[in-house]
GROMACS .gro file of C-alpha atoms in nm:
model
  218
    1UNK     CA    1   0.000   0.000   0.000
    2UNK     CA    2   0.262   0.257   0.111
    3UNK     CA    3   0.615   0.231  -0.023
    4UNK     CA    4   0.915   0.453   0.039
    5UNK     CA    5   1.200   0.447  -0.212
    6UNK     CA    6   1.545   0.577  -0.115
    7UNK     CA    7   1.380   0.827   0.116
    8UNK     CA    8   1.596   1.092   0.285
    9UNK     CA    9   1.522   1.400   0.492
   10UNK     CA   10   1.719   1.682   0.651
   11UNK     CA   11   1.642   2.031   0.771
   12UNK     CA   12   1.896   2.290   0.658
   13UNK     CA   13   2.212   2.089   0.608
   14UNK     CA   14   2.221   1.787   0.377
   15UNK     CA   15   2.524   1.661   0.570
   16UNK     CA   16   2.308   1.629   0.882
   17UNK     CA   17   2.037   1.392   0.764
   18UNK     CA   18   1.768   1.261   0.997
   19UNK     CA   19   1.754   0.947   0.785
   20UNK     CA   20   1.853   0.834   0.436
   21UNK     CA   21   1.809   0.551   0.184
   22UNK     CA   22   1.486   0.437   0.348
   23UNK     CA   23   1.306   0.161   0.161
   24UNK     CA   24   0.997   0.039   0.346
   25UNK     CA   25   0.668  -0.129   0.261
   26UNK     CA   26   0.352  -0.089   0.469
   27UNK     CA   27   0.065  -0.324   0.381
   28UNK     CA   28  -0.311  -0.316   0.429
   29UNK     CA   29  -0.448  -0.522   0.716
   30UNK     CA   30  -0.150  -0.460   0.944
   31UNK     CA   31  -0.075  -0.240   1.245
   32UNK     CA   32   0.281  -0.103   1.251
   33UNK     CA   33   0.472   0.070   1.531
   34UNK     CA   34   0.764   0.304   1.471
   35UNK     CA   35   0.993   0.349   1.770
   36UNK     CA   36   1.319   0.532   1.834
   37UNK     CA   37   1.489   0.785   2.056
   38UNK     CA   38   1.341   1.129   2.102
   39UNK     CA   39   1.452   1.358   1.820
   40UNK     CA   40   1.550   1.071   1.592
   41UNK     CA   41   1.299   1.173   1.325
   42UNK     CA   42   1.001   0.943   1.390
   43UNK     CA   43   0.739   1.218   1.371
   44UNK     CA   44   0.908   1.372   1.068
   45UNK     CA   45   0.888   1.037   0.890
   46UNK     CA   46   0.520   1.010   0.985
   47UNK     CA   47   0.454   1.357   0.844
   48UNK     CA   48   0.614   1.250   0.514
   49UNK     CA   49   0.405   0.936   0.467
   50UNK     CA   50   0.096   1.134   0.574
   51UNK     CA   51   0.160   1.390   0.301
   52UNK     CA   52   0.219   1.680   0.542
   53UNK     CA   53   0.572   1.738   0.411
   54UNK     CA   54   0.784   1.632   0.116
   55UNK     CA   55   1.110   1.432   0.127
   56UNK     CA   56   1.438   1.597   0.036
   57UNK     CA   57   1.518   1.303  -0.188
   58UNK     CA   58   1.357   0.974  -0.280
   59UNK     CA   59   0.985   0.914  -0.322
   60UNK     CA   60   0.672   0.783  -0.153
   61UNK     CA   61   0.405   0.581  -0.335
   62UNK     CA   62   0.049   0.499  -0.240
   63UNK     CA   63  -0.075   0.187  -0.417
   64UNK     CA   64   0.211   0.217  -0.668
   65UNK     CA   65   0.134   0.580  -0.752
   66UNK     CA   66   0.376   0.856  -0.643
   67UNK     CA   67   0.232   1.109  -0.399
   68UNK     CA   68   0.356   1.384  -0.629
   69UNK     CA   69   0.126   1.250  -0.900
   70UNK     CA   70  -0.170   1.206  -0.666
   71UNK     CA   71  -0.115   1.555  -0.523
   72UNK     CA   72  -0.060   1.605  -0.151
   73UNK     CA   73  -0.390   1.784  -0.091
   74UNK     CA   74  -0.587   1.515  -0.272
   75UNK     CA   75  -0.388   1.244  -0.095
   76UNK     CA   76  -0.464   1.391   0.248
   77UNK     CA   77  -0.832   1.428   0.163
   78UNK     CA   78  -0.896   1.089   0.007
   79UNK     CA   79  -0.624   0.843   0.107
   80UNK     CA   80  -0.497   0.909   0.460
   81UNK     CA   81  -0.645   0.987   0.803
   82UNK     CA   82  -0.445   1.120   1.098
   83UNK     CA   83  -0.474   1.076   1.475
   84UNK     CA   84  -0.274   1.307   1.700
   85UNK     CA   85  -0.166   1.290   2.063
   86UNK     CA   86  -0.353   1.617   2.122
   87UNK     CA   87  -0.664   1.474   1.946
   88UNK     CA   88  -0.703   1.776   1.710
   89UNK     CA   89  -1.080   1.767   1.736
   90UNK     CA   90  -1.297   2.069   1.659
   91UNK     CA   91  -1.346   2.176   2.018
   92UNK     CA   92  -1.657   2.388   1.957
   93UNK     CA   93  -1.837   2.084   1.816
   94UNK     CA   94  -1.985   1.767   1.961
   95UNK     CA   95  -1.833   1.425   1.899
   96UNK     CA   96  -2.114   1.354   1.652
   97UNK     CA   97  -2.056   1.677   1.461
   98UNK     CA   98  -1.682   1.609   1.445
   99UNK     CA   99  -1.758   1.285   1.258
  100UNK     CA  100  -2.019   1.442   1.034
  101UNK     CA  101  -1.781   1.725   0.948
  102UNK     CA  102  -1.498   1.485   0.862
  103UNK     CA  103  -1.726   1.278   0.639
  104UNK     CA  104  -1.851   1.590   0.460
  105UNK     CA  105  -1.502   1.728   0.399
  106UNK     CA  106  -1.373   1.398   0.261
  107UNK     CA  107  -1.693   1.321   0.067
  108UNK     CA  108  -1.714   0.984   0.243
  109UNK     CA  109  -1.981   0.739   0.135
  110UNK     CA  110  -2.165   0.788   0.467
  111UNK     CA  111  -2.152   1.170   0.452
  112UNK     CA  112  -2.454   1.321   0.626
  113UNK     CA  113  -2.558   0.990   0.784
  114UNK     CA  114  -2.616   1.078   1.151
  115UNK     CA  115  -2.741   0.727   1.233
  116UNK     CA  116  -2.422   0.572   1.100
  117UNK     CA  117  -2.205   0.818   1.298
  118UNK     CA  118  -2.399   0.756   1.621
  119UNK     CA  119  -2.379   0.378   1.574
  120UNK     CA  120  -2.005   0.399   1.515
  121UNK     CA  121  -1.952   0.614   1.824
  122UNK     CA  122  -2.167   0.377   2.031
  123UNK     CA  123  -1.963   0.080   1.907
  124UNK     CA  124  -1.644   0.237   2.042
  125UNK     CA  125  -1.796   0.330   2.378
  126UNK     CA  126  -1.940   0.679   2.321
  127UNK     CA  127  -2.315   0.663   2.387
  128UNK     CA  128  -2.563   0.905   2.230
  129UNK     CA  129  -2.566   1.144   2.527
  130UNK     CA  130  -2.187   1.181   2.515
  131UNK     CA  131  -2.191   1.190   2.135
  132UNK     CA  132  -2.397   1.507   2.148
  133UNK     CA  133  -2.181   1.678   2.410
  134UNK     CA  134  -1.899   1.916   2.322
  135UNK     CA  135  -1.581   1.713   2.296
  136UNK     CA  136  -1.416   1.934   2.559
  137UNK     CA  137  -1.663   1.786   2.810
  138UNK     CA  138  -1.530   1.435   2.744
  139UNK     CA  139  -1.234   1.267   2.913
  140UNK     CA  140  -0.900   1.235   2.738
  141UNK     CA  141  -0.962   0.871   2.662
  142UNK     CA  142  -1.305   0.950   2.520
  143UNK     CA  143  -1.167   1.230   2.304
  144UNK     CA  144  -0.902   0.998   2.162
  145UNK     CA  145  -1.174   0.744   2.081
  146UNK     CA  146  -1.364   1.016   1.895
  147UNK     CA  147  -1.048   1.105   1.703
  148UNK     CA  148  -1.006   0.740   1.605
  149UNK     CA  149  -1.375   0.707   1.515
  150UNK     CA  150  -1.323   1.003   1.284
  151UNK     CA  151  -1.072   0.796   1.086
  152UNK     CA  152  -1.307   0.496   1.085
  153UNK     CA  153  -1.600   0.688   0.936
  154UNK     CA  154  -1.399   0.819   0.643
  155UNK     CA  155  -1.307   0.613   0.339
  156UNK     CA  156  -0.929   0.654   0.362
  157UNK     CA  157  -0.742   0.321   0.370
  158UNK     CA  158  -0.429   0.451   0.542
  159UNK     CA  159  -0.420   0.571   0.905
  160UNK     CA  160  -0.125   0.734   1.082
  161UNK     CA  161  -0.108   0.822   1.450
  162UNK     CA  162   0.153   1.024   1.639
  163UNK     CA  163   0.190   0.913   2.003
  164UNK     CA  164  -0.183   0.835   2.024
  165UNK     CA  165  -0.159   0.690   2.376
  166UNK     CA  166   0.084   0.944   2.520
  167UNK     CA  167  -0.182   1.126   2.725
  168UNK     CA  168  -0.383   0.822   2.830
  169UNK     CA  169  -0.399   0.599   3.135
  170UNK     CA  170  -0.341   0.225   3.109
  171UNK     CA  171  -0.706   0.133   3.062
  172UNK     CA  172  -0.764   0.391   2.790
  173UNK     CA  173  -0.440   0.287   2.621
  174UNK     CA  174  -0.568  -0.071   2.597
  175UNK     CA  175  -0.896   0.049   2.450
  176UNK     CA  176  -0.723   0.267   2.191
  177UNK     CA  177  -0.490  -0.014   2.084
  178UNK     CA  178  -0.788  -0.245   2.039
  179UNK     CA  179  -0.947   0.015   1.812
  180UNK     CA  180  -0.633   0.041   1.600
  181UNK     CA  181  -0.620  -0.338   1.574
  182UNK     CA  182  -0.984  -0.337   1.465
  183UNK     CA  183  -0.917  -0.073   1.200
  184UNK     CA  184  -0.625  -0.273   1.061
  185UNK     CA  185  -0.759  -0.626   1.089
  186UNK     CA  186  -1.134  -0.581   1.040
  187UNK     CA  187  -1.144  -0.280   0.808
  188UNK     CA  188  -0.833  -0.398   0.621
  189UNK     CA  189  -0.663  -0.062   0.652
  190UNK     CA  190  -0.293   0.007   0.699
  191UNK     CA  191  -0.222   0.168   1.037
  192UNK     CA  192   0.115   0.318   1.134
  193UNK     CA  193   0.169   0.462   1.482
  194UNK     CA  194   0.468   0.639   1.631
  195UNK     CA  195   0.519   0.557   1.999
  196UNK     CA  196   0.788   0.583   2.266
  197UNK     CA  197   0.617   0.309   2.468
  198UNK     CA  198   0.766  -0.030   2.387
  199UNK     CA  199   0.482  -0.218   2.557
  200UNK     CA  200   0.244  -0.042   2.316
  201UNK     CA  201   0.466  -0.128   2.019
  202UNK     CA  202   0.474  -0.495   2.121
  203UNK     CA  203   0.099  -0.519   2.065
  204UNK     CA  204   0.137  -0.418   1.702
  205UNK     CA  205   0.190  -0.661   1.414
  206UNK     CA  206   0.528  -0.517   1.323
  207UNK     CA  207   0.785  -0.296   1.500
  208UNK     CA  208   1.027  -0.075   1.307
  209UNK     CA  209   1.300   0.112   1.494
  210UNK     CA  210   1.467   0.429   1.369
  211UNK     CA  211   1.829   0.402   1.476
  212UNK     CA  212   2.139   0.575   1.340
  213UNK     CA  213   1.949   0.723   1.044
  214UNK     CA  214   1.814   0.382   0.937
  215UNK     CA  215   1.492   0.190   0.997
  216UNK     CA  216   1.533  -0.166   1.121
  217UNK     CA  217   1.280  -0.439   1.183
  218UNK     CA  218   1.272  -0.533   1.553
   0.00000   0.00000   0.00000
Protein backbone atom coordinates (compact mmCIF):
# COMPACT_ATOMS: atom_id res chain seq x y z
CA UNK A 1 0.00 0.00 0.00
CA UNK A 2 2.62 2.57 1.11
CA UNK A 3 6.15 2.31 -0.23
CA UNK A 4 9.15 4.53 0.39
CA UNK A 5 12.00 4.47 -2.12
CA UNK A 6 15.45 5.77 -1.15
CA UNK A 7 13.80 8.27 1.16
CA UNK A 8 15.96 10.92 2.85
CA UNK A 9 15.22 14.00 4.92
CA UNK A 10 17.19 16.82 6.51
CA UNK A 11 16.42 20.31 7.71
CA UNK A 12 18.96 22.90 6.58
CA UNK A 13 22.12 20.89 6.08
CA UNK A 14 22.21 17.87 3.77
CA UNK A 15 25.24 16.61 5.70
CA UNK A 16 23.08 16.29 8.82
CA UNK A 17 20.37 13.92 7.64
CA UNK A 18 17.68 12.61 9.97
CA UNK A 19 17.54 9.47 7.85
CA UNK A 20 18.53 8.34 4.36
CA UNK A 21 18.09 5.51 1.84
CA UNK A 22 14.86 4.37 3.48
CA UNK A 23 13.06 1.61 1.61
CA UNK A 24 9.97 0.39 3.46
CA UNK A 25 6.68 -1.29 2.61
CA UNK A 26 3.52 -0.89 4.69
CA UNK A 27 0.65 -3.24 3.81
CA UNK A 28 -3.11 -3.16 4.29
CA UNK A 29 -4.48 -5.22 7.16
CA UNK A 30 -1.50 -4.60 9.44
CA UNK A 31 -0.75 -2.40 12.45
CA UNK A 32 2.81 -1.03 12.51
CA UNK A 33 4.72 0.70 15.31
CA UNK A 34 7.64 3.04 14.71
CA UNK A 35 9.93 3.49 17.70
CA UNK A 36 13.19 5.32 18.34
CA UNK A 37 14.89 7.85 20.56
CA UNK A 38 13.41 11.29 21.02
CA UNK A 39 14.52 13.58 18.20
CA UNK A 40 15.50 10.71 15.92
CA UNK A 41 12.99 11.73 13.25
CA UNK A 42 10.01 9.43 13.90
CA UNK A 43 7.39 12.18 13.71
CA UNK A 44 9.08 13.72 10.68
CA UNK A 45 8.88 10.37 8.90
CA UNK A 46 5.20 10.10 9.85
CA UNK A 47 4.54 13.57 8.44
CA UNK A 48 6.14 12.50 5.14
CA UNK A 49 4.05 9.36 4.67
CA UNK A 50 0.96 11.34 5.74
CA UNK A 51 1.60 13.90 3.01
CA UNK A 52 2.19 16.80 5.42
CA UNK A 53 5.72 17.38 4.11
CA UNK A 54 7.84 16.32 1.16
CA UNK A 55 11.10 14.32 1.27
CA UNK A 56 14.38 15.97 0.36
CA UNK A 57 15.18 13.03 -1.88
CA UNK A 58 13.57 9.74 -2.80
CA UNK A 59 9.85 9.14 -3.22
CA UNK A 60 6.72 7.83 -1.53
CA UNK A 61 4.05 5.81 -3.35
CA UNK A 62 0.49 4.99 -2.40
CA UNK A 63 -0.75 1.87 -4.17
CA UNK A 64 2.11 2.17 -6.68
CA UNK A 65 1.34 5.80 -7.52
CA UNK A 66 3.76 8.56 -6.43
CA UNK A 67 2.32 11.09 -3.99
CA UNK A 68 3.56 13.84 -6.29
CA UNK A 69 1.26 12.50 -9.00
CA UNK A 70 -1.70 12.06 -6.66
CA UNK A 71 -1.15 15.55 -5.23
CA UNK A 72 -0.60 16.05 -1.51
CA UNK A 73 -3.90 17.84 -0.91
CA UNK A 74 -5.87 15.15 -2.72
CA UNK A 75 -3.88 12.44 -0.95
CA UNK A 76 -4.64 13.91 2.48
CA UNK A 77 -8.32 14.28 1.63
CA UNK A 78 -8.96 10.89 0.07
CA UNK A 79 -6.24 8.43 1.07
CA UNK A 80 -4.97 9.09 4.60
CA UNK A 81 -6.45 9.87 8.03
CA UNK A 82 -4.45 11.20 10.98
CA UNK A 83 -4.74 10.76 14.75
CA UNK A 84 -2.74 13.07 17.00
CA UNK A 85 -1.66 12.90 20.63
CA UNK A 86 -3.53 16.17 21.22
CA UNK A 87 -6.64 14.74 19.46
CA UNK A 88 -7.03 17.76 17.10
CA UNK A 89 -10.80 17.67 17.36
CA UNK A 90 -12.97 20.69 16.59
CA UNK A 91 -13.46 21.76 20.18
CA UNK A 92 -16.57 23.88 19.57
CA UNK A 93 -18.37 20.84 18.16
CA UNK A 94 -19.85 17.67 19.61
CA UNK A 95 -18.33 14.25 18.99
CA UNK A 96 -21.14 13.54 16.52
CA UNK A 97 -20.56 16.77 14.61
CA UNK A 98 -16.82 16.09 14.45
CA UNK A 99 -17.58 12.85 12.58
CA UNK A 100 -20.19 14.42 10.34
CA UNK A 101 -17.81 17.25 9.48
CA UNK A 102 -14.98 14.85 8.62
CA UNK A 103 -17.26 12.78 6.39
CA UNK A 104 -18.51 15.90 4.60
CA UNK A 105 -15.02 17.28 3.99
CA UNK A 106 -13.73 13.98 2.61
CA UNK A 107 -16.93 13.21 0.67
CA UNK A 108 -17.14 9.84 2.43
CA UNK A 109 -19.81 7.39 1.35
CA UNK A 110 -21.65 7.88 4.67
CA UNK A 111 -21.52 11.70 4.52
CA UNK A 112 -24.54 13.21 6.26
CA UNK A 113 -25.58 9.90 7.84
CA UNK A 114 -26.16 10.78 11.51
CA UNK A 115 -27.41 7.27 12.33
CA UNK A 116 -24.22 5.72 11.00
CA UNK A 117 -22.05 8.18 12.98
CA UNK A 118 -23.99 7.56 16.21
CA UNK A 119 -23.79 3.78 15.74
CA UNK A 120 -20.05 3.99 15.15
CA UNK A 121 -19.52 6.14 18.24
CA UNK A 122 -21.67 3.77 20.31
CA UNK A 123 -19.63 0.80 19.07
CA UNK A 124 -16.44 2.37 20.42
CA UNK A 125 -17.96 3.30 23.78
CA UNK A 126 -19.40 6.79 23.21
CA UNK A 127 -23.15 6.63 23.87
CA UNK A 128 -25.63 9.05 22.30
CA UNK A 129 -25.66 11.44 25.27
CA UNK A 130 -21.87 11.81 25.15
CA UNK A 131 -21.91 11.90 21.35
CA UNK A 132 -23.97 15.07 21.48
CA UNK A 133 -21.81 16.78 24.10
CA UNK A 134 -18.99 19.16 23.22
CA UNK A 135 -15.81 17.13 22.96
CA UNK A 136 -14.16 19.34 25.59
CA UNK A 137 -16.63 17.86 28.10
CA UNK A 138 -15.30 14.35 27.44
CA UNK A 139 -12.34 12.67 29.13
CA UNK A 140 -9.00 12.35 27.38
CA UNK A 141 -9.62 8.71 26.62
CA UNK A 142 -13.05 9.50 25.20
CA UNK A 143 -11.67 12.30 23.04
CA UNK A 144 -9.02 9.98 21.62
CA UNK A 145 -11.74 7.44 20.81
CA UNK A 146 -13.64 10.16 18.95
CA UNK A 147 -10.48 11.05 17.03
CA UNK A 148 -10.06 7.40 16.05
CA UNK A 149 -13.75 7.07 15.15
CA UNK A 150 -13.23 10.03 12.84
CA UNK A 151 -10.72 7.96 10.86
CA UNK A 152 -13.07 4.96 10.85
CA UNK A 153 -16.00 6.88 9.36
CA UNK A 154 -13.99 8.19 6.43
CA UNK A 155 -13.07 6.13 3.39
CA UNK A 156 -9.29 6.54 3.62
CA UNK A 157 -7.42 3.21 3.70
CA UNK A 158 -4.29 4.51 5.42
CA UNK A 159 -4.20 5.71 9.05
CA UNK A 160 -1.25 7.34 10.82
CA UNK A 161 -1.08 8.22 14.50
CA UNK A 162 1.53 10.24 16.39
CA UNK A 163 1.90 9.13 20.03
CA UNK A 164 -1.83 8.35 20.24
CA UNK A 165 -1.59 6.90 23.76
CA UNK A 166 0.84 9.44 25.20
CA UNK A 167 -1.82 11.26 27.25
CA UNK A 168 -3.83 8.22 28.30
CA UNK A 169 -3.99 5.99 31.35
CA UNK A 170 -3.41 2.25 31.09
CA UNK A 171 -7.06 1.33 30.62
CA UNK A 172 -7.64 3.91 27.90
CA UNK A 173 -4.40 2.87 26.21
CA UNK A 174 -5.68 -0.71 25.97
CA UNK A 175 -8.96 0.49 24.50
CA UNK A 176 -7.23 2.67 21.91
CA UNK A 177 -4.90 -0.14 20.84
CA UNK A 178 -7.88 -2.45 20.39
CA UNK A 179 -9.47 0.15 18.12
CA UNK A 180 -6.33 0.41 16.00
CA UNK A 181 -6.20 -3.38 15.74
CA UNK A 182 -9.84 -3.37 14.65
CA UNK A 183 -9.17 -0.73 12.00
CA UNK A 184 -6.25 -2.73 10.61
CA UNK A 185 -7.59 -6.26 10.89
CA UNK A 186 -11.34 -5.81 10.40
CA UNK A 187 -11.44 -2.80 8.08
CA UNK A 188 -8.33 -3.98 6.21
CA UNK A 189 -6.63 -0.62 6.52
CA UNK A 190 -2.93 0.07 6.99
CA UNK A 191 -2.22 1.68 10.37
CA UNK A 192 1.15 3.18 11.34
CA UNK A 193 1.69 4.62 14.82
CA UNK A 194 4.68 6.39 16.31
CA UNK A 195 5.19 5.57 19.99
CA UNK A 196 7.88 5.83 22.66
CA UNK A 197 6.17 3.09 24.68
CA UNK A 198 7.66 -0.30 23.87
CA UNK A 199 4.82 -2.18 25.57
CA UNK A 200 2.44 -0.42 23.16
CA UNK A 201 4.66 -1.28 20.19
CA UNK A 202 4.74 -4.95 21.21
CA UNK A 203 0.99 -5.19 20.65
CA UNK A 204 1.37 -4.18 17.02
CA UNK A 205 1.90 -6.61 14.14
CA UNK A 206 5.28 -5.17 13.23
CA UNK A 207 7.85 -2.96 15.00
CA UNK A 208 10.27 -0.75 13.07
CA UNK A 209 13.00 1.12 14.94
CA UNK A 210 14.67 4.29 13.69
CA UNK A 211 18.29 4.02 14.76
CA UNK A 212 21.39 5.75 13.40
CA UNK A 213 19.49 7.23 10.44
CA UNK A 214 18.14 3.82 9.37
CA UNK A 215 14.92 1.90 9.97
CA UNK A 216 15.33 -1.66 11.21
CA UNK A 217 12.80 -4.39 11.83
CA UNK A 218 12.72 -5.33 15.53
